[in-house]
Amino acid sequence: MREGYPAAEDEQRCECVADEARIEVGGNEYEANFSGEMAVRAGEPFESDGVASVPLVITGHETVGEVGDLGQITVSRDPDREAPVSILRENQAGEGFPATQEMMVNIHVTLAALPGFALRNTKTGILRNSDQQGFPPRNARYELQEPLDLERVDEPGEVVARILAYTANINPDNS
């Protein structure tokens, strides 16, 4: 396996700051900053055509933010739906880093302004960093690849909110 890549069953807990988030609720758009933690566990490393990869499973995630009229918003790992396996893959065979890391997420969102129920994404979200410089990540920015539609957990089917943009900074230097 490539130098600096995690070994199977290695688990990392990382600080997570989302400083460029936009959410739409009730036709209104809000900007938000979140902070919290994410945990991932490495699977068995493998190579395909000489390119090293490590599967990653999100074992924990919770970030909390304050958003104007909406109050506190919590984004956490969906306890009912496992996300597909995430991946850390070197960009060029034999080089190790830089690498691309894609984090696959299924989330629950709770809003103080909408007490009593939770929202969840309608399809799995992808956060990507195409220039990962090491593992565990340090000051690494992950961009949400497309907006996430959110539906009520207890009444699925109708989109009631959207996460329009979400940039997660993992283990930021300024923390």
mmCIF file of C-alpha atoms in Angstrom:
data_model
loop_
_atom_site.group_PDB
_atom_site.id
_atom_site.type_symbol
_atom_site.label_atom_id
_atom_site.label_comp_id
_atom_site.label_asym_id
_atom_site.label_seq_id
_atom_site.Cartn_x
_atom_site.Cartn_y
_atom_site.Cartn_z
ATOM 1 C CA MET A 1 0.000 0.000 0.000
ATOM 2 C CA ARG A 2 1.107 3.563 -0.645
ATOM 3 C CA GLU A 3 2.965 5.469 2.036
ATOM 4 C CA GLY A 4 0.639 7.592 4.144
ATOM 5 C CA TYR A 5 -2.501 5.645 3.240
ATOM 6 C CA PRO A 6 -4.545 4.269 6.143
ATOM 7 C CA ALA A 7 -4.421 0.580 7.020
ATOM 8 C CA ALA A 8 -7.578 -1.522 7.149
ATOM 9 C CA GLU A 9 -9.676 -0.837 10.263
ATOM 10 C CA ASP A 10 -7.778 2.413 10.968
ATOM 11 C CA GLU A 11 -10.351 4.880 12.312
ATOM 12 C CA GLN A 12 -9.854 8.644 12.263
ATOM 13 C CA ARG A 13 -11.900 11.318 14.029
ATOM 14 C CA CYS A 14 -11.609 14.653 12.279
ATOM 15 C CA GLU A 15 -12.773 18.171 13.000
ATOM 16 C CA CYS A 16 -15.241 19.310 10.344
ATOM 17 C CA VAL A 17 -16.032 22.973 9.621
ATOM 18 C CA ALA A 18 -18.478 23.901 6.863
ATOM 19 C CA ASP A 19 -17.868 27.578 6.268
ATOM 20 C CA GLU A 20 -19.575 27.940 2.902
ATOM 21 C CA ALA A 21 -23.003 26.360 3.260
ATOM 22 C CA ARG A 22 -26.239 27.512 1.664
ATOM 23 C CA ILE A 23 -29.629 26.034 2.455
ATOM 24 C CA GLU A 24 -33.075 26.739 1.011
ATOM 25 C CA VAL A 25 -36.140 26.391 3.226
ATOM 26 C CA GLY A 26 -39.633 27.639 2.366
ATOM 27 C CA GLY A 27 -38.377 29.357 -0.784
ATOM 28 C CA ASN A 28 -35.828 31.418 1.183
ATOM 29 C CA GLU A 29 -32.066 30.953 0.893
ATOM 30 C CA TYR A 30 -29.812 31.105 3.954
ATOM 31 C CA GLU A 31 -26.052 31.088 4.449
ATOM 32 C CA ALA A 32 -24.635 29.069 7.315
ATOM 33 C CA ASN A 33 -21.443 28.049 9.056
ATOM 34 C CA PHE A 34 -21.233 24.659 10.747
ATOM 35 C CA SER A 35 -18.715 22.972 12.996
ATOM 36 C CA GLY A 36 -18.448 19.503 14.445
ATOM 37 C CA GLU A 37 -16.798 16.161 13.842
ATOM 38 C CA MET A 38 -16.625 13.344 11.307
ATOM 39 C CA ALA A 39 -15.247 9.844 11.842
ATOM 40 C CA VAL A 40 -14.201 7.376 9.153
ATOM 41 C CA ARG A 41 -12.888 3.816 9.218
ATOM 42 C CA ALA A 42 -10.619 2.465 6.475
ATOM 43 C CA GLY A 43 -11.433 -0.744 4.646
ATOM 44 C CA GLU A 44 -9.014 -3.155 3.003
ATOM 45 C CA PRO A 45 -6.658 -1.256 0.638
ATOM 46 C CA PHE A 46 -6.526 -2.468 -2.964
ATOM 47 C CA GLU A 47 -4.957 -1.681 -6.336
ATOM 48 C CA SER A 48 -6.533 -1.611 -9.768
ATOM 49 C CA ASP A 49 -4.316 -1.024 -12.826
ATOM 50 C CA GLY A 50 -1.551 0.057 -10.417
ATOM 51 C CA VAL A 51 -3.724 2.754 -8.799
ATOM 52 C CA ALA A 52 -3.954 2.408 -5.015
ATOM 53 C CA SER A 53 -7.301 2.940 -3.305
ATOM 54 C CA VAL A 54 -8.693 2.656 0.183
ATOM 55 C CA PRO A 55 -12.421 2.296 0.860
ATOM 56 C CA LEU A 56 -13.683 4.492 3.700
ATOM 57 C CA VAL A 57 -16.840 4.127 5.784
ATOM 58 C CA ILE A 58 -18.294 7.101 7.631
ATOM 59 C CA THR A 59 -18.891 5.891 11.188
ATOM 60 C CA GLY A 60 -19.906 9.231 12.685
ATOM 61 C CA HIS A 61 -20.794 12.750 11.631
ATOM 62 C CA GLU A 62 -22.406 15.705 13.335
ATOM 63 C CA THR A 63 -22.087 19.407 12.587
ATOM 64 C CA VAL A 64 -24.126 22.220 14.131
ATOM 65 C CA GLY A 65 -24.751 25.717 12.822
ATOM 66 C CA GLU A 66 -26.790 28.839 13.554
ATOM 67 C CA VAL A 67 -28.797 30.257 10.664
ATOM 68 C CA GLY A 68 -30.644 33.564 11.071
ATOM 69 C CA ASP A 69 -34.409 33.030 11.333
ATOM 70 C CA LEU A 70 -34.031 29.246 11.287
ATOM 71 C CA GLY A 71 -31.963 29.069 14.491
ATOM 72 C CA GLN A 72 -29.860 26.014 15.144
ATOM 73 C CA ILE A 73 -29.423 23.442 12.374
ATOM 74 C CA THR A 74 -27.839 20.043 12.966
ATOM 75 C CA VAL A 75 -26.504 17.865 10.142
ATOM 76 C CA SER A 76 -25.670 14.311 11.164
ATOM 77 C CA ARG A 77 -25.068 10.840 9.766
ATOM 78 C CA ASP A 78 -28.357 9.148 8.872
ATOM 79 C CA PRO A 79 -28.817 6.409 11.503
ATOM 80 C CA ASP A 80 -31.236 4.474 9.284
ATOM 81 C CA ARG A 81 -29.502 4.444 5.885
ATOM 82 C CA GLU A 82 -25.853 3.504 5.428
ATOM 83 C CA ALA A 83 -24.171 5.547 2.731
ATOM 84 C CA PRO A 84 -22.282 3.760 -0.038
ATOM 85 C CA VAL A 85 -18.601 3.200 0.679
ATOM 86 C CA SER A 86 -16.428 6.277 0.193
ATOM 87 C CA ILE A 87 -12.986 6.112 -1.439
ATOM 88 C CA LEU A 88 -9.479 7.551 -1.253
ATOM 89 C CA ARG A 89 -7.732 6.959 -4.615
ATOM 90 C CA GLU A 90 -4.340 8.159 -5.783
ATOM 91 C CA ASN A 91 -4.534 10.490 -8.794
ATOM 92 C CA GLN A 92 -1.555 8.908 -10.550
ATOM 93 C CA ALA A 93 -0.437 5.269 -10.273
ATOM 94 C CA GLY A 94 2.442 4.832 -7.843
ATOM 95 C CA GLU A 95 2.412 8.423 -6.551
ATOM 96 C CA GLY A 96 0.290 8.085 -3.398
ATOM 97 C CA PHE A 97 -0.556 11.760 -3.038
ATOM 98 C CA PRO A 98 -2.104 13.918 -4.302
ATOM 99 C CA ALA A 99 -5.202 11.754 -4.259
ATOM 100 C CA THR A 100 -8.940 12.160 -4.752
ATOM 101 C CA GLN A 101 -11.199 11.493 -1.806
ATOM 102 C CA GLU A 102 -14.934 11.136 -2.311
ATOM 103 C CA MET A 103 -17.118 10.989 0.767
ATOM 104 C CA MET A 104 -20.566 9.511 0.202
ATOM 105 C CA VAL A 105 -23.117 10.859 2.695
ATOM 106 C CA ASN A 106 -26.641 10.134 3.824
ATOM 107 C CA ILE A 107 -27.700 12.701 6.395
ATOM 108 C CA HIS A 108 -30.375 13.808 8.817
ATOM 109 C CA VAL A 109 -31.033 17.519 9.208
ATOM 110 C CA THR A 110 -32.919 19.045 12.113
ATOM 111 C CA LEU A 111 -33.909 22.714 12.306
ATOM 112 C CA ALA A 112 -34.904 24.559 15.468
ATOM 113 C CA ALA A 113 -37.494 26.430 13.349
ATOM 114 C CA LEU A 114 -39.150 23.120 12.420
ATOM 115 C CA PRO A 115 -39.299 21.214 15.722
ATOM 116 C CA GLY A 116 -40.515 17.668 16.042
ATOM 117 C CA PHE A 117 -39.236 16.083 12.864
ATOM 118 C CA ALA A 118 -36.084 15.399 10.889
ATOM 119 C CA LEU A 119 -35.223 15.802 7.233
ATOM 120 C CA ARG A 120 -33.094 13.444 5.133
ATOM 121 C CA ASN A 121 -31.495 13.625 1.707
ATOM 122 C CA THR A 122 -33.449 11.995 -1.124
ATOM 123 C CA LYS A 123 -30.296 10.660 -2.807
ATOM 124 C CA THR A 124 -26.760 10.112 -1.578
ATOM 125 C CA GLY A 125 -24.574 13.215 -1.528
ATOM 126 C CA ILE A 126 -20.964 13.309 -2.682
ATOM 127 C CA LEU A 127 -18.311 15.530 -1.113
ATOM 128 C CA ARG A 128 -15.089 15.574 -3.175
ATOM 129 C CA ASN A 129 -11.515 16.763 -2.737
ATOM 130 C CA SER A 130 -9.430 16.107 -5.878
ATOM 131 C CA ASP A 131 -6.177 17.357 -4.335
ATOM 132 C CA GLN A 132 -5.911 15.432 -1.063
ATOM 133 C CA GLN A 133 -2.339 15.825 0.229
ATOM 134 C CA GLY A 134 -2.286 13.250 3.042
ATOM 135 C CA PHE A 135 -4.240 11.095 5.448
ATOM 136 C CA PRO A 136 -5.726 11.916 7.805
ATOM 137 C CA PRO A 137 -6.700 15.060 5.893
ATOM 138 C CA ARG A 138 -5.307 18.383 7.083
ATOM 139 C CA ASN A 139 -6.928 21.649 6.025
ATOM 140 C CA ALA A 140 -8.642 19.716 3.219
ATOM 141 C CA ARG A 141 -11.700 21.200 1.505
ATOM 142 C CA TYR A 142 -14.486 18.968 0.202
ATOM 143 C CA GLU A 143 -17.146 20.387 -2.138
ATOM 144 C CA LEU A 144 -20.700 19.065 -2.366
ATOM 145 C CA GLN A 145 -20.984 17.937 -5.989
ATOM 146 C CA GLU A 146 -24.665 18.781 -6.463
ATOM 147 C CA PRO A 147 -27.466 20.168 -4.298
ATOM 148 C CA LEU A 148 -29.180 17.765 -1.900
ATOM 149 C CA ASP A 149 -32.968 17.676 -1.829
ATOM 150 C CA LEU A 150 -34.346 17.074 1.662
ATOM 151 C CA GLU A 151 -37.605 15.329 2.569
ATOM 152 C CA ARG A 152 -39.224 14.610 5.903
ATOM 153 C CA VAL A 153 -38.095 11.318 7.414
ATOM 154 C CA ASP A 154 -41.630 10.509 8.588
ATOM 155 C CA GLU A 155 -43.347 11.650 5.356
ATOM 156 C CA PRO A 156 -40.969 10.974 2.459
ATOM 157 C CA GLY A 157 -41.699 12.054 -1.086
ATOM 158 C CA GLU A 158 -42.041 15.843 -0.936
ATOM 159 C CA VAL A 159 -38.921 18.007 -1.080
ATOM 160 C CA VAL A 160 -39.219 20.569 1.746
ATOM 161 C CA ALA A 161 -35.683 22.006 1.766
ATOM 162 C CA ARG A 162 -32.407 21.841 -0.169
ATOM 163 C CA ILE A 163 -28.756 22.082 0.708
ATOM 164 C CA LEU A 164 -27.583 24.171 -2.232
ATOM 165 C CA ALA A 165 -23.875 24.265 -1.372
ATOM 166 C CA TYR A 166 -21.709 22.781 1.360
ATOM 167 C CA THR A 167 -17.934 23.096 1.601
ATOM 168 C CA ALA A 168 -16.445 21.019 4.397
ATOM 169 C CA ASN A 169 -12.969 21.893 5.692
ATOM 170 C CA ILE A 170 -11.536 18.841 7.454
ATOM 171 C CA ASN A 171 -9.004 19.406 10.247
ATOM 172 C CA PRO A 172 -8.567 23.098 9.440
ATOM 173 C CA ASP A 173 -5.273 24.726 10.381
ATOM 174 C CA ASN A 174 -7.026 27.632 12.124
ATOM 175 C CA SER A 175 -8.688 25.419 14.725
#
